[in-house]
CSV table of C-alpha atoms in Angstrom, one decimal:
chain,number,residue,atom,x,y,z
O,1,MET,CA,8.2,-7.7,6.3
O,2,LEU,CA,4.7,-6.3,7.3
O,3,ARG,CA,5.9,-5.5,10.7
O,4,HIS,CA,9.1,-3.9,9.4
O,5,LEU,CA,7.1,-1.6,7.0
O,6,GLY,CA,4.2,-1.0,9.4
O,7,ALA,CA,1.7,-0.9,6.5
O,8,VAL,CA,1.3,-2.3,3.0
O,9,GLN,CA,-1.1,-0.5,0.8
O,10,LEU,CA,-3.9,-2.2,-1.1
O,11,ASP,CA,-5.1,-1.1,-4.5
O,12,THR,CA,-7.5,-2.5,-7.1
O,13,ILE,CA,-5.0,-2.2,-10.0
O,14,SER,CA,-3.5,-5.5,-11.1
O,15,VAL,CA,-0.9,-5.4,-13.8
O,16,LEU,CA,1.9,-8.0,-13.0
O,17,ALA,CA,0.2,-8.6,-9.7
O,18,ARG,CA,-1.6,-6.5,-7.1
O,19,SER,CA,0.4,-4.0,-5.2
O,20,HIS,CA,0.2,-5.8,-1.8
O,21,GLU,CA,1.9,-8.8,-3.6
O,22,LEU,CA,4.5,-6.6,-5.4
O,23,VAL,CA,5.7,-5.0,-2.1
O,24,PRO,CA,7.0,-8.3,-0.6
O,25,TYR,CA,8.2,-9.4,-4.0
O,26,ALA,CA,10.4,-6.3,-4.1
O,27,ARG,CA,11.9,-7.1,-0.7
O,28,LEU,CA,12.0,-10.9,-0.5
O,29,GLY,CA,12.3,-12.0,-4.1
O,30,ALA,CA,10.1,-14.5,-5.9
O,31,VAL,CA,7.9,-15.6,-3.0
O,32,GLY,CA,4.9,-17.4,-4.4
O,33,ARG,CA,1.8,-15.3,-4.6
O,34,LYS,CA,-0.4,-17.8,-2.8
O,35,THR,CA,2.2,-17.9,0.0
O,36,VAL,CA,2.1,-14.1,0.3
O,37,GLU,CA,-1.8,-14.1,0.5
O,38,ALA,CA,-1.7,-16.9,3.1
O,39,ALA,CA,0.8,-15.1,5.2
O,40,TYR,CA,-1.3,-12.0,5.3
O,41,TRP,CA,-4.7,-13.6,5.9
O,42,THR,CA,-4.2,-16.9,7.6
O,43,GLY,CA,-4.7,-16.7,11.4
O,44,THR,CA,-4.7,-13.5,13.3
O,45,HIS,CA,-1.5,-11.8,11.9
O,46,ALA,CA,-3.0,-8.8,10.1
O,47,PHE,CA,-6.0,-6.7,9.5
O,48,GLU,CA,-7.1,-4.2,6.9
O,49,TYR,CA,-7.9,-0.6,7.9
O,50,TRP,CA,-7.4,3.0,6.8
O,51,SER,CA,-3.8,4.0,7.3
O,52,HIS,CA,-1.9,5.6,4.4
O,53,ALA,CA,-4.9,4.4,2.4
O,54,ALA,CA,-6.6,1.1,2.6
O,55,CYS,CA,-3.7,-0.9,4.1
O,56,ILE,CA,-2.8,-4.3,5.5
O,57,LEU,CA,-1.5,-3.7,9.1
O,58,PRO,CA,0.1,-5.9,11.7
O,59,ILE,CA,-2.7,-7.1,14.1
O,60,GLU,CA,-0.8,-5.9,17.2
O,61,GLU,CA,-1.4,-2.3,16.0
O,62,TRP,CA,-5.2,-2.6,16.3
O,63,PRO,CA,-5.3,-0.7,19.6
O,64,HIS,CA,-3.2,2.2,18.1
O,65,PHE,CA,-5.9,2.9,15.5
O,66,ALA,CA,-8.5,3.6,18.3
O,67,PHE,CA,-8.1,7.4,17.6
O,68,ARG,CA,-9.2,6.9,14.0
O,69,ARG,CA,-12.1,4.6,15.0
O,70,ARG,CA,-13.3,7.2,17.5
O,71,ALA,CA,-13.0,9.9,14.9
O,72,TYR,CA,-15.2,7.9,12.4
O,73,ARG,CA,-17.8,7.3,15.1
O,74,ASP,CA,-17.9,11.1,15.9
O,75,ARG,CA,-18.1,12.0,12.2
O,76,PRO,CA,-21.3,13.9,11.5
O,77,HIS,CA,-21.4,13.7,7.7
O,78,TRP,CA,-21.1,10.7,5.3
O,79,HIS,CA,-21.3,10.4,1.5
O,80,HIS,CA,-23.8,7.6,1.8
O,81,ASP,CA,-27.1,7.5,3.8
O,82,LEU,CA,-27.6,4.5,6.2
O,83,PRO,CA,-31.1,3.1,6.0
O,84,ASP,CA,-32.8,2.5,9.4
O,85,GLY,CA,-32.2,-0.9,10.9
O,86,VAL,CA,-29.7,-2.1,8.3
O,87,TYR,CA,-26.7,-1.7,10.5
O,88,GLY,CA,-28.1,-3.9,13.2
O,89,GLN,CA,-29.2,-6.5,10.6
O,90,VAL,CA,-25.7,-6.7,9.2
O,91,ILE,CA,-24.1,-7.2,12.6
O,92,LYS,CA,-26.7,-9.9,13.4
O,93,GLN,CA,-26.1,-11.7,10.1
O,94,LEU,CA,-22.3,-11.6,10.6
O,95,ARG,CA,-22.7,-13.0,14.1
O,96,ALA,CA,-24.8,-15.9,12.8
O,97,GLU,CA,-23.2,-16.6,9.4
O,98,GLY,CA,-19.9,-14.8,9.1
O,99,PRO,CA,-17.3,-14.3,7.6
O,100,LEU,CA,-19.2,-12.9,4.5
O,101,THR,CA,-18.7,-10.6,1.6
O,102,ALA,CA,-21.0,-7.7,1.0
O,103,THR,CA,-22.7,-9.7,-1.8
O,104,GLU,CA,-23.3,-12.6,0.6
O,105,LEU,CA,-24.7,-10.1,3.1
O,106,GLY,CA,-27.3,-9.0,0.6
O,107,GLY,CA,-25.7,-7.1,-2.2
O,108,ALA,CA,-22.9,-4.5,-2.6
O,109,LYS,CA,-24.5,-2.1,-5.1
O,110,LYS,CA,-27.9,-0.9,-6.1
O,111,THR,CA,-26.9,-0.3,-9.7
O,112,ASN,CA,-23.8,-0.9,-11.8
O,113,ASP,CA,-22.3,2.5,-10.8
O,114,TRP,CA,-19.3,1.9,-8.6
O,115,TRP,CA,-20.4,4.5,-6.1
O,116,ASP,CA,-24.0,3.5,-5.8
O,117,TRP,CA,-23.7,1.3,-2.7
O,118,SER,CA,-26.6,-0.7,-1.3
O,119,GLY,CA,-27.7,-0.1,2.3
O,120,THR,CA,-26.0,-3.3,3.3
O,121,LYS,CA,-22.6,-2.2,1.8
O,122,VAL,CA,-23.0,1.2,3.5
O,123,ALA,CA,-23.7,-0.5,6.8
O,124,VAL,CA,-20.9,-3.0,6.7
O,125,GLU,CA,-18.3,-0.4,5.6
O,126,ARG,CA,-19.5,1.9,8.4
O,127,ALA,CA,-19.1,-1.0,10.9
O,128,LEU,CA,-15.5,-1.5,9.4
O,129,MET,CA,-14.6,2.1,10.1
O,130,TYR,CA,-16.1,1.9,13.6
O,131,GLY,CA,-14.1,-1.2,14.4
O,132,GLU,CA,-17.1,-3.4,15.0
O,133,VAL,CA,-16.3,-5.4,11.9
O,134,VAL,CA,-12.9,-6.4,10.4
O,135,CYS,CA,-11.9,-7.3,6.8
O,136,VAL,CA,-10.3,-10.7,7.4
O,137,GLU,CA,-9.5,-11.6,3.8
O,138,ARG,CA,-9.7,-10.3,0.2
O,139,ARG,CA,-11.5,-12.9,-2.0
O,140,GLY,CA,-11.4,-12.1,-5.7
O,141,TRP,CA,-10.7,-8.6,-4.5
O,142,LYS,CA,-14.0,-8.5,-2.4
O,143,ARG,CA,-13.6,-7.8,1.2
O,144,VAL,CA,-14.6,-10.6,3.5
O,145,TYR,CA,-16.1,-9.2,6.7
O,146,ASP,CA,-16.3,-10.7,10.2
O,147,LEU,CA,-17.0,-9.4,13.6
O,148,ALA,CA,-14.0,-7.9,15.4
O,149,GLU,CA,-14.8,-9.8,18.5
O,150,ARG,CA,-14.0,-13.0,16.5
O,151,ALA,CA,-11.2,-11.7,14.4
O,152,VAL,CA,-9.1,-9.7,16.8
O,153,PRO,CA,-7.3,-11.5,19.7
O,154,ASP,CA,-9.0,-10.6,23.0
O,155,ALA,CA,-5.9,-9.0,24.5
O,156,LEU,CA,-5.9,-6.5,21.6
O,157,LEU,CA,-9.6,-5.9,21.2
O,158,HIS,CA,-10.0,-2.5,23.0
O,159,ASP,CA,-10.1,1.2,22.4
O,160,GLU,CA,-8.5,2.1,25.8
O,161,LEU,CA,-5.5,4.0,24.5
O,162,ASP,CA,-6.1,7.8,24.3
O,163,ASP,CA,-5.4,9.8,21.1
O,164,THR,CA,-2.0,11.0,22.3
O,165,GLU,CA,-0.7,7.4,23.0
O,166,CYS,CA,-2.1,6.2,19.6
O,167,LEU,CA,-0.5,9.1,17.7
O,168,ARG,CA,2.9,8.7,19.6
O,169,ARG,CA,3.0,5.1,18.5
O,170,LEU,CA,2.1,5.7,14.9
O,171,VAL,CA,4.6,8.6,14.6
O,172,ARG,CA,7.3,6.3,16.1
O,173,LEU,CA,6.3,3.5,13.7
O,174,ALA,CA,6.5,5.9,10.7
O,175,GLY,CA,10.0,7.0,11.7
O,176,GLU,CA,11.1,3.4,12.1
O,177,SER,CA,9.7,2.4,8.7
O,178,LEU,CA,11.2,5.4,7.0
O,179,GLY,CA,14.5,5.5,8.9
O,180,VAL,CA,14.6,9.2,8.5
O,181,GLY,CA,11.9,11.7,7.5
O,182,THR,CA,10.7,15.3,7.7
O,183,ARG,CA,7.5,16.2,9.4
O,184,ALA,CA,5.5,15.8,6.2
O,185,ASP,CA,7.1,12.5,5.5
O,186,ILE,CA,6.2,11.1,8.9
O,187,ALA,CA,2.6,12.6,8.8
O,188,ASP,CA,2.0,11.1,5.3
O,189,TYR,CA,3.0,7.5,6.3
O,190,HIS,CA,-0.3,6.9,8.2
O,191,ARG,CA,-2.0,10.0,6.9
O,192,LEU,CA,-1.8,12.0,10.1
O,193,LYS,CA,-2.2,15.7,10.3
O,194,GLY,CA,0.9,17.9,10.7
O,195,GLU,CA,-0.3,19.2,14.1
O,196,GLN,CA,-0.9,15.6,15.3
O,197,VAL,CA,2.8,14.9,14.5
O,198,ASP,CA,3.9,18.1,16.2
O,199,ALA,CA,2.0,17.2,19.4
O,200,VAL,CA,3.8,13.9,20.1
O,201,ILE,CA,7.1,13.8,18.1
O,202,ALA,CA,9.2,15.1,21.0
O,203,ASP,CA,8.0,12.0,23.0
O,204,SER,CA,8.0,9.5,20.2
O,205,GLY,CA,11.6,8.2,20.6
O,206,LEU,CA,12.7,9.6,17.3
O,207,VAL,CA,15.7,11.9,17.4
O,208,PRO,CA,16.0,15.3,15.6
O,209,VAL,CA,18.7,15.3,12.8
O,210,GLU,CA,19.9,17.4,10.0
O,211,VAL,CA,20.0,15.9,6.5
O,212,GLU,CA,22.3,17.6,4.0
O,213,GLY,CA,20.4,19.2,1.2
O,214,TRP,CA,16.9,18.8,2.7
O,215,GLY,CA,16.6,22.3,4.2
O,216,LYS,CA,13.9,21.1,6.6
O,217,PRO,CA,14.0,19.6,10.1
O,218,ALA,CA,14.1,15.8,10.2
O,219,TRP,CA,13.7,13.0,12.7
O,220,ALA,CA,15.4,9.6,12.6
O,221,ASP,CA,15.0,6.2,14.2
O,222,PRO,CA,17.9,5.8,16.6
O,223,ALA,CA,18.3,2.1,15.6
O,224,ALA,CA,18.7,3.2,11.9
O,225,LEU,CA,21.5,5.7,13.0
O,226,ALA,CA,23.3,3.0,14.9
O,227,ALA,CA,23.0,0.3,12.2
O,228,PRO,CA,26.0,-0.2,9.9
O,229,VAL,CA,25.6,0.8,6.2
O,230,ARG,CA,24.4,-2.2,4.3
O,231,GLY,CA,26.1,-3.1,1.0
O,232,ARG,CA,23.5,-5.7,-0.2
O,233,HIS,CA,20.7,-4.3,-2.4
O,234,ARG,CA,17.9,-5.8,-4.4
O,235,THR,CA,17.5,-5.1,-8.1
O,236,THR,CA,13.7,-5.1,-8.7
O,237,LEU,CA,10.6,-3.4,-10.0
O,238,LEU,CA,8.7,-1.4,-7.4
O,239,SER,CA,4.9,-0.9,-7.3
O,240,PRO,CA,4.0,2.7,-7.6
O,241,PHE,CA,2.1,2.1,-4.3
O,242,ASP,CA,5.3,0.9,-2.5
O,243,SER,CA,6.0,2.8,0.7
O,244,LEU,CA,9.5,3.4,-0.5
O,245,VAL,CA,8.1,5.9,-3.1
O,246,TRP,CA,4.7,6.8,-1.5
O,247,GLU,CA,5.6,10.4,-0.9
O,248,ARG,CA,6.7,12.1,-4.2
O,249,ALA,CA,8.6,15.0,-2.6
O,250,ARG,CA,10.5,12.5,-0.4
O,251,THR,CA,11.3,10.4,-3.5
O,252,GLU,CA,12.7,13.4,-5.3
O,253,ARG,CA,14.8,14.4,-2.2
O,254,ILE,CA,16.3,11.0,-1.6
O,255,PHE,CA,16.6,9.6,-5.2
O,256,GLY,CA,16.5,12.6,-7.4
O,257,PHE,CA,13.6,10.8,-9.1
O,258,THR,CA,10.3,12.2,-10.1
O,259,HIS,CA,7.6,9.6,-9.6
O,260,ARG,CA,4.0,9.9,-10.4
O,261,LEU,CA,1.2,7.3,-10.9
O,262,GLU,CA,-0.4,8.0,-14.2
O,263,ALA,CA,-3.2,5.4,-14.1
O,264,TYR,CA,-5.7,8.1,-13.6
O,265,VAL,CA,-4.2,10.6,-16.0
O,266,PRO,CA,-5.9,10.7,-19.5
O,267,LYS,CA,-3.9,8.5,-21.9
O,268,PRO,CA,-2.7,11.3,-24.2
O,269,LYS,CA,-1.2,13.2,-21.2
O,270,ARG,CA,0.8,10.2,-19.8
O,271,VAL,CA,4.5,10.6,-19.8
O,272,HIS,CA,5.8,7.3,-18.6
O,273,GLY,CA,2.7,5.0,-18.9
O,274,TYR,CA,-0.3,3.6,-17.1
O,275,PHE,CA,1.4,1.8,-14.2
O,276,ALA,CA,5.1,2.9,-14.6
O,277,MET,CA,7.1,0.9,-12.0
O,278,PRO,CA,10.4,2.4,-10.8
O,279,VAL,CA,13.4,0.2,-11.1
O,280,LEU,CA,15.5,-0.1,-7.9
O,281,ALA,CA,19.2,-1.1,-8.3
O,282,GLY,CA,22.2,-0.6,-6.0
O,283,GLY,CA,20.1,1.6,-3.7
O,284,ARG,CA,19.2,3.9,-6.6
O,285,LEU,CA,16.2,4.4,-8.9
O,286,VAL,CA,17.7,3.9,-12.3
O,287,GLY,CA,14.7,3.8,-14.6
O,288,ARG,CA,11.0,2.8,-14.9
O,289,VAL,CA,9.0,0.3,-16.8
O,290,ASP,CA,5.3,0.3,-17.7
O,291,PRO,CA,4.5,-3.4,-18.0
O,292,ALA,CA,1.6,-5.6,-19.2
O,293,ARG,CA,1.1,-9.3,-19.9
O,294,GLU,CA,0.1,-10.9,-23.1
O,295,GLY,CA,-0.3,-14.6,-22.5
O,296,ARG,CA,3.1,-15.8,-21.2
O,297,THR,CA,4.9,-12.7,-22.5
O,298,LEU,CA,5.8,-9.8,-20.2
O,299,VAL,CA,5.5,-6.7,-22.3
O,300,ALA,CA,7.6,-3.7,-21.4
O,301,LYS,CA,5.3,-1.2,-23.1
O,302,GLN,CA,7.5,1.8,-22.2
O,303,VAL,CA,10.9,1.9,-20.7
O,304,THR,CA,12.9,4.9,-19.3
O,305,LEU,CA,16.5,4.3,-18.5
O,306,ASP,CA,19.0,6.5,-16.6
O,307,GLY,CA,21.6,6.1,-19.3
O,308,PRO,CA,23.4,3.1,-20.8
O,309,LYS,CA,24.7,1.9,-17.4
O,310,ALA,CA,21.1,1.2,-16.3
O,311,VAL,CA,20.5,-1.4,-19.1
O,312,PRO,CA,21.8,-4.5,-17.1
O,313,ALA,CA,19.8,-3.6,-14.0
O,314,VAL,CA,16.5,-3.0,-15.9
O,315,ALA,CA,17.0,-6.2,-17.9
O,316,GLN,CA,17.6,-8.1,-14.6
O,317,ALA,CA,14.5,-6.6,-13.0
O,318,LEU,CA,12.4,-7.5,-16.1
O,319,ALA,CA,13.7,-11.0,-16.3
O,320,GLU,CA,13.1,-11.8,-12.7
O,321,ALA,CA,9.6,-10.3,-12.7
O,322,ALA,CA,8.7,-12.3,-15.8
O,323,THR,CA,9.8,-15.6,-14.1
O,324,TRP,CA,7.8,-14.6,-11.0
O,325,VAL,CA,4.6,-14.2,-12.9
O,326,ASP,CA,5.2,-17.4,-15.0
O,327,CYS,CA,6.1,-15.6,-18.2
O,328,THR,CA,8.7,-17.2,-20.5
O,329,ASP,CA,9.5,-14.2,-22.6
O,330,VAL,CA,9.9,-10.4,-22.4
O,331,ARG,CA,9.1,-8.0,-25.2
O,332,VAL,CA,10.3,-4.5,-25.2
O,333,ASP,CA,8.0,-2.2,-27.2
O,334,ARG,CA,9.4,1.3,-26.6
O,335,VAL,CA,12.4,2.8,-25.0
O,336,ASP,CA,12.5,6.5,-24.4
O,337,ALA,CA,16.1,6.5,-25.6
O,338,PRO,CA,15.6,4.4,-28.8
O,339,GLU,CA,19.4,3.6,-29.1
O,340,LEU,CA,19.1,1.6,-25.9
O,341,ARG,CA,16.3,-0.7,-27.0
O,342,GLU,CA,18.6,-3.1,-28.8
O,343,PRO,CA,21.2,-3.4,-25.9
O,344,LEU,CA,18.3,-4.0,-23.5
O,345,THR,CA,16.7,-6.6,-25.7
O,346,ARG,CA,20.1,-8.4,-26.2
O,347,GLU,CA,20.6,-8.4,-22.4
O,348,LEU,CA,17.2,-9.9,-21.8
O,349,ALA,CA,17.9,-12.6,-24.3
O,350,VAL,CA,21.0,-13.6,-22.4
O,351,LEU,CA,19.2,-13.6,-19.0
O,352,LEU,CA,16.1,-15.6,-20.3
O,353,GLY,CA,18.3,-18.1,-22.1
């Protein structure tokens, strides 16, 4: 799944589960959360780096992020000052004792303010950006750091590829992961600049296409064009950080669905809720749910439905999610169309037995 998507975004928010757990859940079903974590972090299958945001990436793509590591090394300005000697000390300690968290290295913060990093934290994060250090695991959401020379297979541990080759690969990967996308869609996937996409897209292996109603040039993965249309679809809740709905303009173009993460919007101004999760059913987005957990009850704090026909799909998505996170009940607090609350509750009662 990770190789198919090319990147899985990490985020601190945990409602039903963290986003990097919700992404495989949406595609593979109720895979155990410990199984998912083990698949990401056991052995040398993946690494964490800056892609769309902080993302888990397939380990074989390490060489193709050389362009970004070089850019970080050449960066003249940083938000945090790096005290003299600390960088070398961190590398020395990791070599002797690693893998270690920032706390184990000597402390992550100087005060309780989230942004007030210690010199040790500044140094190890700088080393992560430079590629000298790798995050090999998330432990209680803390990064666990180790030297790249230990964590990355020897055959991959190099920065030999020039920027053009790196960008060509990432543009191709973005196109393969999306199937079809505009210049902006493809650039957004690994947070490239538009001009970087322009420089390599002709040689990326993607083919130019026209998509009805888009009004902008687009490129597609030849394999996606050749593949037969699939009739099998999951019904599931999607993380707001799922790559299927990363790019808001693309989500509106494809699904006619306006999606916005409102976790950072002041509560009185939220429309759909703190962590509203789109509901995917039959290849369409048919509603959204803002969930929470109270003990072993999954609470649908706010539900938006695309009409009465969406009720069975949203009920199915809620019931399966509840089972996955070991909840035995689902409570529906509010439905934007109040007359649909009772049918939704009735459908859930049947599904949950």
